[in-house]
């Protein structure tokens, strides 16, 4: 039995990198993107090859397995293990050199593919293979799995792009594998020479044969390529420390032909016929994987092929795409040459890896048969047999993937939670393996065998060839130190399932989790590890995950937090449940930006999970001071308004020693300035402006929500909104003391309801500050009181206009999920409109004033994630505000950026997208920031004044 203290001490003495045997580090590496889970003893992040050698030496002396790990996006379980995990992403993640003339690059195993592509692009070069996880997968992982990607019909697999490797054997030998037996360990050549007949006849020839070891690459007629034979070995033979890879010339221009077919088999049968035209991609997917919002961007049909072409000019690339369209027998088609539009279409395809984890009815679906491959000409026939086998077992799945290479991805709605379901998973796997082999295919066509398929390799290769694999393993790794249980002597495909440790009964929670059947465990299971949250740069309007981009730490990614919640529910590693300090600390830097709610392909909603956790974690216990200072902000600001003491509060806040003391007591970051409270609240201005019966007009009544920030901190936004809404012909009312301009409107029922509302007293509140600090009992009470006050509004058809995006998102999404037992919450959510939505829907003929200036700023993260920004974009365009707002998160995010200990991360988030866009803006640009947090962050960190779009339009109206 391993002595953990001795192992840890030995590693810390021998390794200069990071050695972490803590609960958090282990919990973060229990899983990859597969169905499997193994608990490691510890995690080491080596700094260089010497560190790797030291780890191998210490672990070999104690008989502890070693598992190399890159981005952890493997789908067959090969990036998990029970020994020491080597994390190459922290330190060994550099591009060492790039030679444009030789078209080669020297990389470390932890280098993310996109970083290599960015470095190669200025030279007109690129690395050929490009999996959909290109923004977070590593070169080491790609070599270990022999990854491919959508361009493999043009540029092949990773093995086709590897020239030379630097490898450490488990016994510490340093080798440089290449061609012509270069870098081969002793005994390998003799083994191959004795098996030449088997190697020439026992390996099927097809573009995507990834299963097993590529021992046939050692044949003399194939150049005896030792480096190529290591590709796809899943870290079981040697540990990669460096690689020389080939780059390809990227086409100067590209076009994308989207070919629509009635159904997937038609698309599959057509794919092979397009290959003679020299496409760069032939990717396929069916309608079930396309979100309804994205379907409008595709030509009409039930399945599509994404066929990319290249050329020296846009015209040449388009002409090649149009040639393919003419040659194809399609229902409909689309040819796109605009790069931005191509990227948007490709995102639909790339997100399928996450979208496929849910069936259209919300049922969970899982990998396991994620990437088997057959000869492209047999793909149509194979898919029909595959569909038939699914039906025989009562299973469902929607294939997609690399149709031009005959490689299919699919997630299947296996029941992996019960004994009978797991048994069916095994029977189906065995029968499908036989179907794949009958069509001349490979059990793995991209992601490797891992635990998911290695047990079935004898069905593909036969027992003698599998025994040959074991002999190859014995030459490289005689002690079975590296990633045992993978490829050779594999663990059963139905063992170590990650779901088996989760509670079988639903966990008692506060939110309703309607998309997960009310089951918090099912909500946590949403994260399947595709790790889109681990991207280090944002493209377009995306937000997720700002804290990971600021820290680079896995525990601060959406996936990392989901993994910790999974282990909390499992109770094996994280043993103190909701009281866990490990989970608390990981969630502490979650900004609750909700970016994952929209940007995560599987819809993980970490903001809600964080609120749920904090609710339980602090139940019956004293909370951090910031939860009282900022969580109860509506109460404190209401007290200031009632006592009319804004001037006193602002004066005290301007006195340095008093301000510092207040910030210490309130848990507020010392670097922050306390925002000034308005001398006159928005509703007080409103009441003084007019009384019922003033004016006239018969436009649509809209109820303007006096959120806490507009009411007390930026009433100018509310005043501006009234100015614009009325200019557009709308009649504005405020709850709960409803004051309308002009005579009663609507039918008798509406007039009666509005009259009743006019007599009501009290403050409406969305509960946002209580939700974000996990004070969910208080949030429920506040929301129920608000719904009581709003019953007359809910009896009318008046929309509720919410100016603060975070409050609008709370009312539209959080309130109905928190008050899932109160139908009034859903009714209110259906009435909530943003400022731009209101103008577009209820004043469609109104033309805003023309500003004709560039716009700069950032879409509010909650607006992006929950509300949508399209109406705002159209309103800006109608007003002549040109340009796009940046993505990302401002970093203040309500209470987050004000809390002590968060300032550095908050500022880093702002520097990611927002502040550079402000600094680089033209002099005449309009700085738009609809959220109070965004405006505050820009003011405090950049000294610039951002305005709500309502303020911008109101000022233009006044100038007119």
Tab-separated table of N, CA and C in Angstrom, residues 72 98 226 271 285 462 494 502 540 569 601 679 720 728 741 763 790 892:
chain	number	residue	atom	x	y	z
A	72	UNK	N	-7.741	17.829	-20.543
A	72	UNK	CA	-8.763	17.032	-19.877
A	72	UNK	C	-10.056	16.940	-20.654
A	98	UNK	N	9.260	28.534	-33.966
A	98	UNK	CA	8.464	28.366	-35.180
A	98	UNK	C	9.329	28.765	-36.365
A	226	UNK	N	8.796	5.798	-35.746
A	226	UNK	CA	8.568	5.564	-34.321
A	226	UNK	C	7.698	6.665	-33.727
A	271	UNK	N	-21.583	12.456	-48.866
A	271	UNK	CA	-20.309	13.016	-48.414
A	271	UNK	C	-19.122	12.494	-49.206
A	285	UNK	N	-24.255	17.214	-39.814
A	285	UNK	CA	-25.057	17.235	-38.598
A	285	UNK	C	-26.531	17.293	-38.978
A	462	UNK	N	-8.822	-8.981	-33.168
A	462	UNK	CA	-8.543	-10.367	-32.831
A	462	UNK	C	-7.600	-10.465	-31.647
A	494	UNK	N	-17.836	-0.835	-18.279
A	494	UNK	CA	-18.914	-0.396	-17.401
A	494	UNK	C	-18.456	-0.231	-15.952
A	502	UNK	N	-22.948	9.369	-7.213
A	502	UNK	CA	-23.880	10.449	-6.917
A	502	UNK	C	-25.087	9.929	-6.135
A	540	UNK	N	-16.231	37.553	-30.255
A	540	UNK	CA	-17.602	38.047	-30.383
A	540	UNK	C	-18.168	38.452	-29.041
A	569	UNK	N	-21.293	16.225	-3.898
A	569	UNK	CA	-22.447	15.329	-3.862
A	569	UNK	C	-22.013	13.884	-3.677
A	601	UNK	N	-22.078	24.968	-23.852
A	601	UNK	CA	-22.918	24.204	-24.780
A	601	UNK	C	-23.990	23.367	-24.102
A	679	UNK	N	-29.337	62.452	-4.450
A	679	UNK	CA	-30.064	63.317	-3.524
A	679	UNK	C	-31.561	63.186	-3.662
A	720	UNK	N	-34.277	59.580	-18.040
A	720	UNK	CA	-34.036	59.506	-19.487
A	720	UNK	C	-34.986	58.502	-20.142
A	728	UNK	N	-41.748	58.261	-27.694
A	728	UNK	CA	-42.159	57.202	-28.613
A	728	UNK	C	-43.659	56.960	-28.579
A	741	UNK	N	-50.179	59.052	-16.847
A	741	UNK	CA	-50.485	60.313	-17.501
A	741	UNK	C	-51.820	60.170	-18.214
A	763	UNK	N	-42.316	48.844	-1.563
A	763	UNK	CA	-41.272	48.879	-2.575
A	763	UNK	C	-41.206	47.537	-3.271
A	790	UNK	N	-47.821	43.519	-7.052
A	790	UNK	CA	-47.972	43.617	-8.496
A	790	UNK	C	-49.183	42.879	-9.047
A	892	UNK	N	-17.035	43.937	-12.339
A	892	UNK	CA	-17.616	44.419	-11.080
A	892	UNK	C	-18.753	43.485	-10.671
